Amino acid sequence: MDNGHTSGPPGPSGQQDRLGAGWETYRPAVFGAAYRLLGSVADAEDVTQDVWLRAAGADLRQIDDLRAWLVTVAARRCYDILRSARVRREAYVGPWLPEPLLTGPDAAEPVLVDESVTSAMLLIMEELSPPERVAFVLHDVFGLQFARIAQVLGVSAPAARQLASRARRRVARAKQSAPQAPKAERERVLAAFRAAYEAGDLAGLVRLLHPDVVYVTDGGGRIPAARKLIHGGERVAEVMVRVGRQWRPDRIDLAEVGGELALVFHREGRVYSVDTVQITEGLITAYRRVVNPEKLQHL
């Protein structure tokens, strides 16, 4: 993908240098905004490329705040995609999960990492309407003014403020009902879970799973996967042990995904599963597994 690092746009003298320097600085924000709004690495990359092409043809002398302008262009494109995504999502086979984004030292895409890029948060934002999601991400994550957000959504500034406020309340309620564990606790639980999984230790897995845990698998109809949620610690552990025997992973890595520690399963030289978890009081309350090859090919 042409990410704008090696070629410069046409335009007035000085514009090429400004965009080149600005793009180096603000590209992570552009990609990060698109990923938060769409939950897809591939779509976020496409939007980022669109923004670069738009910037390359624009007169940047008329732009005071380049970062805000670039993020706004990205958000406008994402908003168009979001409004059509509902139809695509309804046709999706089985549960839908966000496309995993590696955010550790080996990440291919630089991205501004905070709570809003975690899989749990992306799932919460998935429940928002497209206008609410755009208003929330642009204001609460990227600090854009409501007048600018209003232009993206085609509403008044007070209406944009109201959309962000409503989204903020919904997000706060969802986060309160499922608080996330501290980093050290996640490391301890996931390390113990990996050891039990590799050993096929059913009892060990049950001890780490909440009695009411929910297991979500996103295969997208591309690979055999549970098309319904599976509930209950013992039932989930049994499924995991059975799947582990069938898949026989070459190795299981602990890696940073969406700013949080996750499990990455490898087999035959490729990533075939990325698993993120919700942990509360030392137990896994939600286990989310992405096996859809289309969502893993960028890894």
PDB file of C-alpha atoms in Angstrom:
ATOM      1  CA  MET A   1       0.000   0.000   0.000  1.00  0.00           C
ATOM      2  CA  ASP A   2       1.237   3.476  -0.842  1.00  0.00           C
ATOM      3  CA  ASN A   3       1.222   5.085   2.583  1.00  0.00           C
ATOM      4  CA  GLY A   4       2.476   8.458   1.467  1.00  0.00           C
ATOM      5  CA  HIS A   5       5.960   8.182   2.870  1.00  0.00           C
ATOM      6  CA  THR A   6       7.826   8.055  -0.411  1.00  0.00           C
ATOM      7  CA  SER A   7       5.869  10.257  -2.782  1.00  0.00           C
ATOM      8  CA  GLY A   8       4.841  13.873  -2.449  1.00  0.00           C
ATOM      9  CA  PRO A   9       1.698  15.600  -3.662  1.00  0.00           C
ATOM     10  CA  PRO A  10       1.558  18.215  -6.382  1.00  0.00           C
ATOM     11  CA  GLY A  11       0.713  21.737  -5.387  1.00  0.00           C
ATOM     12  CA  PRO A  12       2.073  25.137  -4.451  1.00  0.00           C
ATOM     13  CA  SER A  13       5.634  25.512  -3.236  1.00  0.00           C
ATOM     14  CA  GLY A  14       5.993  24.359   0.361  1.00  0.00           C
ATOM     15  CA  GLN A  15       2.825  22.277   0.335  1.00  0.00           C
ATOM     16  CA  GLN A  16       4.690  19.082  -0.443  1.00  0.00           C
ATOM     17  CA  ASP A  17       6.990  19.554   2.537  1.00  0.00           C
ATOM     18  CA  ARG A  18       4.105  20.415   4.839  1.00  0.00           C
ATOM     19  CA  LEU A  19       2.063  17.374   3.908  1.00  0.00           C
ATOM     20  CA  GLY A  20       5.106  15.099   4.048  1.00  0.00           C
ATOM     21  CA  ALA A  21       6.004  16.206   7.568  1.00  0.00           C
ATOM     22  CA  GLY A  22       2.388  16.353   8.697  1.00  0.00           C
ATOM     23  CA  TRP A  23       1.591  12.926   7.318  1.00  0.00           C
ATOM     24  CA  GLU A  24       4.494  11.355   9.211  1.00  0.00           C
ATOM     25  CA  THR A  25       3.125  12.910  12.394  1.00  0.00           C
ATOM     26  CA  TYR A  26      -0.621  12.478  11.934  1.00  0.00           C
ATOM     27  CA  ARG A  27      -0.986   9.263   9.956  1.00  0.00           C
ATOM     28  CA  PRO A  28      -1.347   7.191  13.172  1.00  0.00           C
ATOM     29  CA  ALA A  29      -4.258   9.442  14.181  1.00  0.00           C
ATOM     30  CA  VAL A  30      -5.911   9.026  10.770  1.00  0.00           C
ATOM     31  CA  PHE A  31      -5.555   5.238  10.849  1.00  0.00           C
ATOM     32  CA  GLY A  32      -6.544   5.120  14.537  1.00  0.00           C
ATOM     33  CA  ALA A  33      -9.717   7.118  13.974  1.00  0.00           C
ATOM     34  CA  ALA A  34     -10.718   4.902  11.059  1.00  0.00           C
ATOM     35  CA  TYR A  35     -10.015   1.704  13.000  1.00  0.00           C
ATOM     36  CA  ARG A  36     -12.010   2.859  16.017  1.00  0.00           C
ATOM     37  CA  LEU A  37     -14.943   3.804  13.813  1.00  0.00           C
ATOM     38  CA  LEU A  38     -14.953   0.677  11.629  1.00  0.00           C
ATOM     39  CA  GLY A  39     -13.340  -2.083  13.715  1.00  0.00           C
ATOM     40  CA  SER A  40     -11.497  -3.308  10.618  1.00  0.00           C
ATOM     41  CA  VAL A  41      -7.786  -3.022   9.859  1.00  0.00           C
ATOM     42  CA  ALA A  42      -8.325  -3.508   6.117  1.00  0.00           C
ATOM     43  CA  ASP A  43     -11.047  -0.851   5.934  1.00  0.00           C
ATOM     44  CA  ALA A  44      -8.971   1.528   8.065  1.00  0.00           C
ATOM     45  CA  GLU A  45      -6.027   1.098   5.688  1.00  0.00           C
ATOM     46  CA  ASP A  46      -8.272   1.869   2.714  1.00  0.00           C
ATOM     47  CA  VAL A  47      -9.631   4.978   4.414  1.00  0.00           C
ATOM     48  CA  THR A  48      -6.103   6.107   5.303  1.00  0.00           C
ATOM     49  CA  GLN A  49      -5.074   5.795   1.658  1.00  0.00           C
ATOM     50  CA  ASP A  50      -8.174   7.776   0.607  1.00  0.00           C
ATOM     51  CA  VAL A  51      -7.264  10.535   3.058  1.00  0.00           C
ATOM     52  CA  TRP A  52      -3.706  10.688   1.682  1.00  0.00           C
ATOM     53  CA  LEU A  53      -4.995  11.064  -1.867  1.00  0.00           C
ATOM     54  CA  ARG A  54      -7.457  13.739  -0.787  1.00  0.00           C
ATOM     55  CA  ALA A  55      -4.718  15.627   1.056  1.00  0.00           C
ATOM     56  CA  ALA A  56      -2.371  15.337  -1.909  1.00  0.00           C
ATOM     57  CA  GLY A  57      -4.860  17.207  -4.072  1.00  0.00           C
ATOM     58  CA  ALA A  58      -5.907  19.831  -1.520  1.00  0.00           C
ATOM     59  CA  ASP A  59      -4.571  23.346  -1.025  1.00  0.00           C
ATOM     60  CA  LEU A  60      -3.132  22.974   2.455  1.00  0.00           C
ATOM     61  CA  ARG A  61      -2.485  26.712   2.706  1.00  0.00           C
ATOM     62  CA  GLN A  62      -6.182  27.059   3.556  1.00  0.00           C
ATOM     63  CA  ILE A  63      -5.965  24.574   6.454  1.00  0.00           C
ATOM     64  CA  ASP A  64      -5.043  25.861   9.915  1.00  0.00           C
ATOM     65  CA  ASP A  65      -5.195  22.573  11.862  1.00  0.00           C
ATOM     66  CA  LEU A  66      -3.849  19.786   9.646  1.00  0.00           C
ATOM     67  CA  ARG A  67      -4.412  17.003  12.197  1.00  0.00           C
ATOM     68  CA  ALA A  68      -8.066  17.944  12.715  1.00  0.00           C
ATOM     69  CA  TRP A  69      -8.593  18.270   8.963  1.00  0.00           C
ATOM     70  CA  LEU A  70      -7.070  14.856   8.208  1.00  0.00           C
ATOM     71  CA  VAL A  71      -9.058  13.128  10.956  1.00  0.00           C
ATOM     72  CA  THR A  72     -12.235  14.856   9.772  1.00  0.00           C
ATOM     73  CA  VAL A  73     -11.711  13.648   6.200  1.00  0.00           C
ATOM     74  CA  ALA A  74     -11.225  10.118   7.539  1.00  0.00           C
ATOM     75  CA  ALA A  75     -14.342  10.358   9.704  1.00  0.00           C
ATOM     76  CA  ARG A  76     -16.478  11.539   6.800  1.00  0.00           C
ATOM     77  CA  ARG A  77     -15.439   8.521   4.734  1.00  0.00           C
ATOM     78  CA  CYS A  78     -15.973   6.193   7.703  1.00  0.00           C
ATOM     79  CA  TYR A  79     -19.425   7.633   8.326  1.00  0.00           C
ATOM     80  CA  ASP A  80     -20.422   6.725   4.775  1.00  0.00           C
ATOM     81  CA  ILE A  81     -19.116   3.192   5.325  1.00  0.00           C
ATOM     82  CA  LEU A  82     -20.841   2.849   8.699  1.00  0.00           C
ATOM     83  CA  ARG A  83     -24.219   3.730   7.258  1.00  0.00           C
ATOM     84  CA  SER A  84     -23.932   0.861   4.786  1.00  0.00           C
ATOM     85  CA  ALA A  85     -22.227  -1.538   7.194  1.00  0.00           C
ATOM     86  CA  ARG A  86     -25.454  -2.463   8.970  1.00  0.00           C
ATOM     87  CA  VAL A  87     -26.697  -4.270   5.889  1.00  0.00           C
ATOM     88  CA  ARG A  88     -23.379  -6.087   5.469  1.00  0.00           C
ATOM     89  CA  ARG A  89     -23.327  -6.988   9.169  1.00  0.00           C
ATOM     90  CA  GLU A  90     -26.808  -8.520   8.996  1.00  0.00           C
ATOM     91  CA  ALA A  91     -25.552 -10.890   6.296  1.00  0.00           C
ATOM     92  CA  TYR A  92     -22.450 -11.840   8.305  1.00  0.00           C
ATOM     93  CA  VAL A  93     -22.312 -15.538   9.213  1.00  0.00           C
ATOM     94  CA  GLY A  94     -22.158 -16.074  12.978  1.00  0.00           C
ATOM     95  CA  PRO A  95     -20.984 -13.577  15.622  1.00  0.00           C
ATOM     96  CA  TRP A  96     -18.994 -10.533  14.492  1.00  0.00           C
ATOM     97  CA  LEU A  97     -15.849  -9.425  16.330  1.00  0.00           C
ATOM     98  CA  PRO A  98     -13.472  -6.536  15.584  1.00  0.00           C
ATOM     99  CA  GLU A  99     -10.502  -7.295  13.359  1.00  0.00           C
ATOM    100  CA  PRO A 100      -7.471  -7.813  15.653  1.00  0.00           C
ATOM    101  CA  LEU A 101      -4.945  -4.985  15.654  1.00  0.00           C
ATOM    102  CA  LEU A 102      -1.452  -5.749  16.929  1.00  0.00           C
ATOM    103  CA  THR A 103      -0.243  -2.775  18.967  1.00  0.00           C
ATOM    104  CA  GLY A 104       2.970  -4.096  20.497  1.00  0.00           C
ATOM    105  CA  PRO A 105       6.573  -3.530  19.358  1.00  0.00           C
ATOM    106  CA  ASP A 106       6.086  -5.645  16.221  1.00  0.00           C
ATOM    107  CA  ALA A 107       2.921  -3.856  15.077  1.00  0.00           C
ATOM    108  CA  ALA A 108       2.769  -3.137  11.348  1.00  0.00           C
ATOM    109  CA  GLU A 109       0.515  -0.107  11.851  1.00  0.00           C
ATOM    110  CA  PRO A 110       1.474   2.654  14.276  1.00  0.00           C
ATOM    111  CA  VAL A 111      -1.645   3.655  16.194  1.00  0.00           C
ATOM    112  CA  LEU A 112      -2.423   5.837  19.179  1.00  0.00           C
ATOM    113  CA  VAL A 113      -3.254   3.287  21.872  1.00  0.00           C
ATOM    114  CA  ASP A 114      -5.804   3.871  24.607  1.00  0.00           C
ATOM    115  CA  GLU A 115      -8.851   2.150  26.045  1.00  0.00           C
ATOM    116  CA  SER A 116     -10.957   2.996  22.982  1.00  0.00           C
ATOM    117  CA  VAL A 117      -8.957   0.611  20.773  1.00  0.00           C
ATOM    118  CA  THR A 118      -9.556  -2.540  22.874  1.00  0.00           C
ATOM    119  CA  SER A 119     -11.851  -5.256  21.544  1.00  0.00           C
ATOM    120  CA  ALA A 120     -14.210  -4.794  24.497  1.00  0.00           C
ATOM    121  CA  MET A 121     -14.546  -1.078  23.796  1.00  0.00           C
ATOM    122  CA  LEU A 122     -14.990  -1.606  20.053  1.00  0.00           C
ATOM    123  CA  LEU A 123     -17.830  -4.015  20.795  1.00  0.00           C
ATOM    124  CA  ILE A 124     -19.436  -1.434  23.063  1.00  0.00           C
ATOM    125  CA  MET A 125     -19.152   1.199  20.341  1.00  0.00           C
ATOM    126  CA  GLU A 126     -20.635  -1.263  17.866  1.00  0.00           C
ATOM    127  CA  GLU A 127     -23.898  -0.884  19.783  1.00  0.00           C
ATOM    128  CA  LEU A 128     -23.953   2.876  19.157  1.00  0.00           C
ATOM    129  CA  SER A 129     -25.658   4.389  16.138  1.00  0.00           C
ATOM    130  CA  PRO A 130     -23.260   5.592  13.418  1.00  0.00           C
ATOM    131  CA  PRO A 131     -23.770   9.288  14.353  1.00  0.00           C
ATOM    132  CA  GLU A 132     -23.208   8.524  18.050  1.00  0.00           C
ATOM    133  CA  ARG A 133     -20.064   6.535  17.305  1.00  0.00           C
ATOM    134  CA  VAL A 134     -18.600   9.276  15.108  1.00  0.00           C
ATOM    135  CA  ALA A 135     -19.423  12.020  17.619  1.00  0.00           C
ATOM    136  CA  PHE A 136     -17.979  10.030  20.525  1.00  0.00           C
ATOM    137  CA  VAL A 137     -14.735   9.034  18.779  1.00  0.00           C
ATOM    138  CA  LEU A 138     -14.066  12.447  17.278  1.00  0.00           C
ATOM    139  CA  HIS A 139     -14.768  14.399  20.460  1.00  0.00           C
ATOM    140  CA  ASP A 140     -13.909  12.130  23.379  1.00  0.00           C
ATOM    141  CA  VAL A 141     -10.922  10.366  21.784  1.00  0.00           C
ATOM    142  CA  PHE A 142      -9.526  12.939  19.336  1.00  0.00           C
ATOM    143  CA  GLY A 143     -10.723  16.163  20.919  1.00  0.00           C
ATOM    144  CA  LEU A 144     -12.334  17.678  17.822  1.00  0.00           C
ATOM    145  CA  GLN A 145     -14.725  20.588  18.256  1.00  0.00           C
ATOM    146  CA  PHE A 146     -18.446  20.002  17.860  1.00  0.00           C
ATOM    147  CA  ALA A 147     -18.694  22.490  15.000  1.00  0.00           C
ATOM    148  CA  ARG A 148     -16.333  20.303  12.975  1.00  0.00           C
ATOM    149  CA  ILE A 149     -18.117  17.094  14.013  1.00  0.00           C
ATOM    150  CA  ALA A 150     -21.429  18.657  12.983  1.00  0.00           C
ATOM    151  CA  GLN A 151     -20.095  19.138   9.469  1.00  0.00           C
ATOM    152  CA  VAL A 152     -19.237  15.435   9.220  1.00  0.00           C
ATOM    153  CA  LEU A 153     -22.696  14.365  10.416  1.00  0.00           C
ATOM    154  CA  GLY A 154     -24.715  17.055   8.661  1.00  0.00           C
ATOM    155  CA  VAL A 155     -26.292  18.285  11.915  1.00  0.00           C
ATOM    156  CA  SER A 156     -26.027  21.368  14.137  1.00  0.00           C
ATOM    157  CA  ALA A 157     -23.245  21.740  16.688  1.00  0.00           C
ATOM    158  CA  PRO A 158     -25.700  21.354  19.627  1.00  0.00           C
ATOM    159  CA  ALA A 159     -27.032  18.164  18.021  1.00  0.00           C
ATOM    160  CA  ALA A 160     -23.478  16.817  17.664  1.00  0.00           C
ATOM    161  CA  ARG A 161     -22.853  17.619  21.330  1.00  0.00           C
ATOM    162  CA  GLN A 162     -26.020  15.749  22.286  1.00  0.00           C
ATOM    163  CA  LEU A 163     -24.996  12.718  20.222  1.00  0.00           C
ATOM    164  CA  ALA A 164     -21.598  12.578  21.946  1.00  0.00           C
ATOM    165  CA  SER A 165     -23.189  12.975  25.366  1.00  0.00           C
ATOM    166  CA  ARG A 166     -25.682  10.189  24.721  1.00  0.00           C
ATOM    167  CA  ALA A 167     -22.906   7.912  23.457  1.00  0.00           C
ATOM    168  CA  ARG A 168     -20.733   8.737  26.467  1.00  0.00           C
ATOM    169  CA  ARG A 169     -23.504   7.687  28.866  1.00  0.00           C
ATOM    170  CA  ARG A 170     -24.076   4.413  27.030  1.00  0.00           C
ATOM    171  CA  VAL A 171     -20.370   3.637  26.994  1.00  0.00           C
ATOM    172  CA  ALA A 172     -20.043   4.444  30.711  1.00  0.00           C
ATOM    173  CA  ARG A 173     -22.907   2.104  31.604  1.00  0.00           C
ATOM    174  CA  ALA A 174     -21.424  -0.721  29.563  1.00  0.00           C
ATOM    175  CA  LYS A 175     -17.951  -0.262  31.066  1.00  0.00           C
ATOM    176  CA  GLN A 176     -19.378  -0.181  34.580  1.00  0.00           C
ATOM    177  CA  SER A 177     -21.100  -3.520  34.063  1.00  0.00           C
ATOM    178  CA  ALA A 178     -17.887  -5.168  32.827  1.00  0.00           C
ATOM    179  CA  PRO A 179     -14.802  -3.552  34.408  1.00  0.00           C
ATOM    180  CA  GLN A 180     -11.449  -4.592  32.968  1.00  0.00           C
ATOM    181  CA  ALA A 181      -8.671  -6.133  35.029  1.00  0.00           C
ATOM    182  CA  PRO A 182      -5.276  -4.467  35.655  1.00  0.00           C
ATOM    183  CA  LYS A 183      -2.358  -5.419  33.417  1.00  0.00           C
ATOM    184  CA  ALA A 184      -0.613  -7.614  36.005  1.00  0.00           C
ATOM    185  CA  GLU A 185      -3.773  -9.601  36.621  1.00  0.00           C
ATOM    186  CA  ARG A 186      -4.304 -10.109  32.893  1.00  0.00           C
ATOM    187  CA  GLU A 187      -0.755 -11.383  32.506  1.00  0.00           C
ATOM    188  CA  ARG A 188      -1.167 -13.849  35.372  1.00  0.00           C
ATOM    189  CA  VAL A 189      -4.528 -15.184  34.196  1.00  0.00           C
ATOM    190  CA  LEU A 190      -3.560 -15.473  30.534  1.00  0.00           C
ATOM    191  CA  ALA A 191      -0.254 -17.180  31.325  1.00  0.00           C
ATOM    192  CA  ALA A 192      -2.095 -19.713  33.494  1.00  0.00           C
ATOM    193  CA  PHE A 193      -4.765 -20.163  30.822  1.00  0.00           C
ATOM    194  CA  ARG A 194      -2.164 -20.796  28.110  1.00  0.00           C
ATOM    195  CA  ALA A 195      -0.457 -23.416  30.258  1.00  0.00           C
ATOM    196  CA  ALA A 196      -3.756 -25.192  30.972  1.00  0.00           C
ATOM    197  CA  TYR A 197      -4.792 -25.023  27.302  1.00  0.00           C
ATOM    198  CA  GLU A 198      -1.491 -26.464  26.089  1.00  0.00           C
ATOM    199  CA  ALA A 199      -1.747 -29.269  28.646  1.00  0.00           C
ATOM    200  CA  GLY A 200      -5.383 -30.023  27.798  1.00  0.00           C
ATOM    201  CA  ASP A 201      -6.109 -29.482  31.491  1.00  0.00           C
ATOM    202  CA  LEU A 202      -9.911 -29.317  31.676  1.00  0.00           C
ATOM    203  CA  ALA A 203     -10.032 -28.696  35.429  1.00  0.00           C
ATOM    204  CA  GLY A 204      -7.379 -25.988  35.135  1.00  0.00           C
ATOM    205  CA  LEU A 205      -9.387 -24.172  32.474  1.00  0.00           C
ATOM    206  CA  VAL A 206     -12.590 -24.403  34.511  1.00  0.00           C
ATOM    207  CA  ARG A 207     -10.822 -22.791  37.482  1.00  0.00           C
ATOM    208  CA  LEU A 208      -9.896 -19.781  35.312  1.00  0.00           C
ATOM    209  CA  LEU A 209     -13.299 -19.352  33.683  1.00  0.00           C
ATOM    210  CA  HIS A 210     -16.193 -17.574  35.385  1.00  0.00           C
ATOM    211  CA  PRO A 211     -19.205 -19.895  35.853  1.00  0.00           C
ATOM    212  CA  ASP A 212     -21.188 -17.569  33.555  1.00  0.00           C
ATOM    213  CA  VAL A 213     -18.427 -16.984  30.991  1.00  0.00           C
ATOM    214  CA  VAL A 214     -19.483 -16.389  27.384  1.00  0.00           C
ATOM    215  CA  TYR A 215     -17.421 -17.779  24.499  1.00  0.00           C
ATOM    216  CA  VAL A 216     -17.672 -15.964  21.157  1.00  0.00           C
ATOM    217  CA  THR A 217     -16.122 -17.281  17.938  1.00  0.00           C
ATOM    218  CA  ASP A 218     -15.897 -15.235  14.738  1.00  0.00           C
ATOM    219  CA  GLY A 219     -15.347 -17.468  11.716  1.00  0.00           C
ATOM    220  CA  GLY A 220     -17.382 -15.395   9.292  1.00  0.00           C
ATOM    221  CA  GLY A 221     -18.525 -18.554   7.532  1.00  0.00           C
ATOM    222  CA  ARG A 222     -14.991 -18.959   6.167  1.00  0.00           C
ATOM    223  CA  ILE A 223     -13.874 -21.642   8.597  1.00  0.00           C
ATOM    224  CA  PRO A 224     -15.670 -24.064  10.958  1.00  0.00           C
ATOM    225  CA  ALA A 225     -16.601 -22.153  14.109  1.00  0.00           C
ATOM    226  CA  ALA A 226     -19.445 -21.946  16.603  1.00  0.00           C
ATOM    227  CA  ARG A 227     -22.166 -19.749  15.123  1.00  0.00           C
ATOM    228  CA  LYS A 228     -23.853 -19.196  18.468  1.00  0.00           C
ATOM    229  CA  LEU A 229     -22.535 -18.009  21.813  1.00  0.00           C
ATOM    230  CA  ILE A 230     -21.495 -20.712  24.261  1.00  0.00           C
ATOM    231  CA  HIS A 231     -22.193 -20.103  27.954  1.00  0.00           C
ATOM    232  CA  GLY A 232     -20.886 -21.609  31.176  1.00  0.00           C
ATOM    233  CA  GLY A 233     -17.411 -22.369  32.492  1.00  0.00           C
ATOM    234  CA  GLU A 234     -17.525 -26.155  32.201  1.00  0.00           C
ATOM    235  CA  ARG A 235     -19.124 -26.121  28.764  1.00  0.00           C
ATOM    236  CA  VAL A 236     -16.634 -23.561  27.414  1.00  0.00           C
ATOM    237  CA  ALA A 237     -13.688 -25.485  28.880  1.00  0.00           C
ATOM    238  CA  GLU A 238     -14.894 -28.715  27.264  1.00  0.00           C
ATOM    239  CA  VAL A 239     -15.197 -26.996  23.874  1.00  0.00           C
ATOM    240  CA  MET A 240     -11.728 -25.489  24.200  1.00  0.00           C
ATOM    241  CA  VAL A 241     -10.101 -28.794  25.093  1.00  0.00           C
ATOM    242  CA  ARG A 242     -11.808 -30.497  22.159  1.00  0.00           C
ATOM    243  CA  VAL A 243     -10.852 -27.725  19.734  1.00  0.00           C
ATOM    244  CA  GLY A 244      -7.282 -27.736  21.074  1.00  0.00           C
ATOM    245  CA  ARG A 245      -6.961 -31.433  20.273  1.00  0.00           C
ATOM    246  CA  GLN A 246      -8.290 -30.872  16.754  1.00  0.00           C
ATOM    247  CA  TRP A 247      -6.240 -27.771  15.947  1.00  0.00           C
ATOM    248  CA  ARG A 248      -2.979 -28.777  17.654  1.00  0.00           C
ATOM    249  CA  PRO A 249      -1.329 -25.328  17.566  1.00  0.00           C
ATOM    250  CA  ASP A 250       2.402 -25.143  16.942  1.00  0.00           C
ATOM    251  CA  ARG A 251       2.679 -22.424  19.540  1.00  0.00           C
ATOM    252  CA  ILE A 252       0.627 -19.904  21.501  1.00  0.00           C
ATOM    253  CA  ASP A 253       2.077 -16.428  21.967  1.00  0.00           C
ATOM    254  CA  LEU A 254       1.152 -13.714  24.428  1.00  0.00           C
ATOM    255  CA  ALA A 255       0.933 -10.527  22.356  1.00  0.00           C
ATOM    256  CA  GLU A 256      -0.448  -7.018  22.660  1.00  0.00           C
ATOM    257  CA  VAL A 257      -3.694  -6.671  20.706  1.00  0.00           C
ATOM    258  CA  GLY A 258      -5.666  -3.449  20.918  1.00  0.00           C
ATOM    259  CA  GLY A 259      -3.390  -2.277  23.704  1.00  0.00           C
ATOM    260  CA  GLU A 260      -4.070  -5.325  25.877  1.00  0.00           C
ATOM    261  CA  LEU A 261      -2.474  -8.726  26.315  1.00  0.00           C
ATOM    262  CA  ALA A 262      -4.066 -11.451  24.175  1.00  0.00           C
ATOM    263  CA  LEU A 263      -3.359 -14.984  22.928  1.00  0.00           C
ATOM    264  CA  VAL A 264      -2.165 -15.534  19.354  1.00  0.00           C
ATOM    265  CA  PHE A 265      -2.322 -19.112  18.056  1.00  0.00           C
ATOM    266  CA  HIS A 266       0.017 -20.283  15.286  1.00  0.00           C
ATOM    267  CA  ARG A 267      -0.206 -23.358  13.107  1.00  0.00           C
ATOM    268  CA  GLU A 268       1.679 -24.343   9.949  1.00  0.00           C
ATOM    269  CA  GLY A 269       3.535 -21.049   9.818  1.00  0.00           C
ATOM    270  CA  ARG A 270       0.580 -18.705  10.075  1.00  0.00           C
ATOM    271  CA  VAL A 271      -1.700 -17.082  12.622  1.00  0.00           C
ATOM    272  CA  TYR A 272      -5.002 -18.926  12.715  1.00  0.00           C
ATOM    273  CA  SER A 273      -6.582 -17.463  15.867  1.00  0.00           C
ATOM    274  CA  VAL A 274      -6.382 -14.299  17.935  1.00  0.00           C
ATOM    275  CA  ASP A 275      -8.144 -14.498  21.299  1.00  0.00           C
ATOM    276  CA  THR A 276      -8.998 -11.557  23.528  1.00  0.00           C
ATOM    277  CA  VAL A 277     -10.583 -11.828  26.947  1.00  0.00           C
ATOM    278  CA  GLN A 278     -12.536  -9.934  29.546  1.00  0.00           C
ATOM    279  CA  ILE A 279     -11.206 -10.585  33.052  1.00  0.00           C
ATOM    280  CA  THR A 280     -12.966  -9.599  36.256  1.00  0.00           C
ATOM    281  CA  GLU A 281     -11.740 -10.489  39.749  1.00  0.00           C
ATOM    282  CA  GLY A 282      -9.259 -13.024  38.429  1.00  0.00           C
ATOM    283  CA  LEU A 283     -11.704 -14.936  36.228  1.00  0.00           C
ATOM    284  CA  ILE A 284     -12.377 -14.813  32.484  1.00  0.00           C
ATOM    285  CA  THR A 285     -15.916 -13.556  31.970  1.00  0.00           C
ATOM    286  CA  ALA A 286     -15.779 -13.273  28.169  1.00  0.00           C
ATOM    287  CA  TYR A 287     -13.555 -15.143  25.725  1.00  0.00           C
ATOM    288  CA  ARG A 288     -13.512 -13.821  22.142  1.00  0.00           C
ATOM    289  CA  ARG A 289     -11.834 -15.817  19.375  1.00  0.00           C
ATOM    290  CA  VAL A 290     -11.274 -14.514  15.829  1.00  0.00           C
ATOM    291  CA  VAL A 291     -10.553 -17.310  13.336  1.00  0.00           C
ATOM    292  CA  ASN A 292     -11.953 -15.692  10.188  1.00  0.00           C
ATOM    293  CA  PRO A 293      -8.924 -15.863   7.823  1.00  0.00           C
ATOM    294  CA  GLU A 294      -9.916 -12.576   6.152  1.00  0.00           C
ATOM    295  CA  LYS A 295      -9.513 -10.815   9.501  1.00  0.00           C
ATOM    296  CA  LEU A 296      -6.121 -12.413  10.155  1.00  0.00           C
ATOM    297  CA  GLN A 297      -4.398 -12.142   6.774  1.00  0.00           C
ATOM    298  CA  HIS A 298      -2.751  -8.807   7.690  1.00  0.00           C
ATOM    299  CA  LEU A 299      -0.948 -10.633  10.514  1.00  0.00           C
TER     300      LEU A 299
END
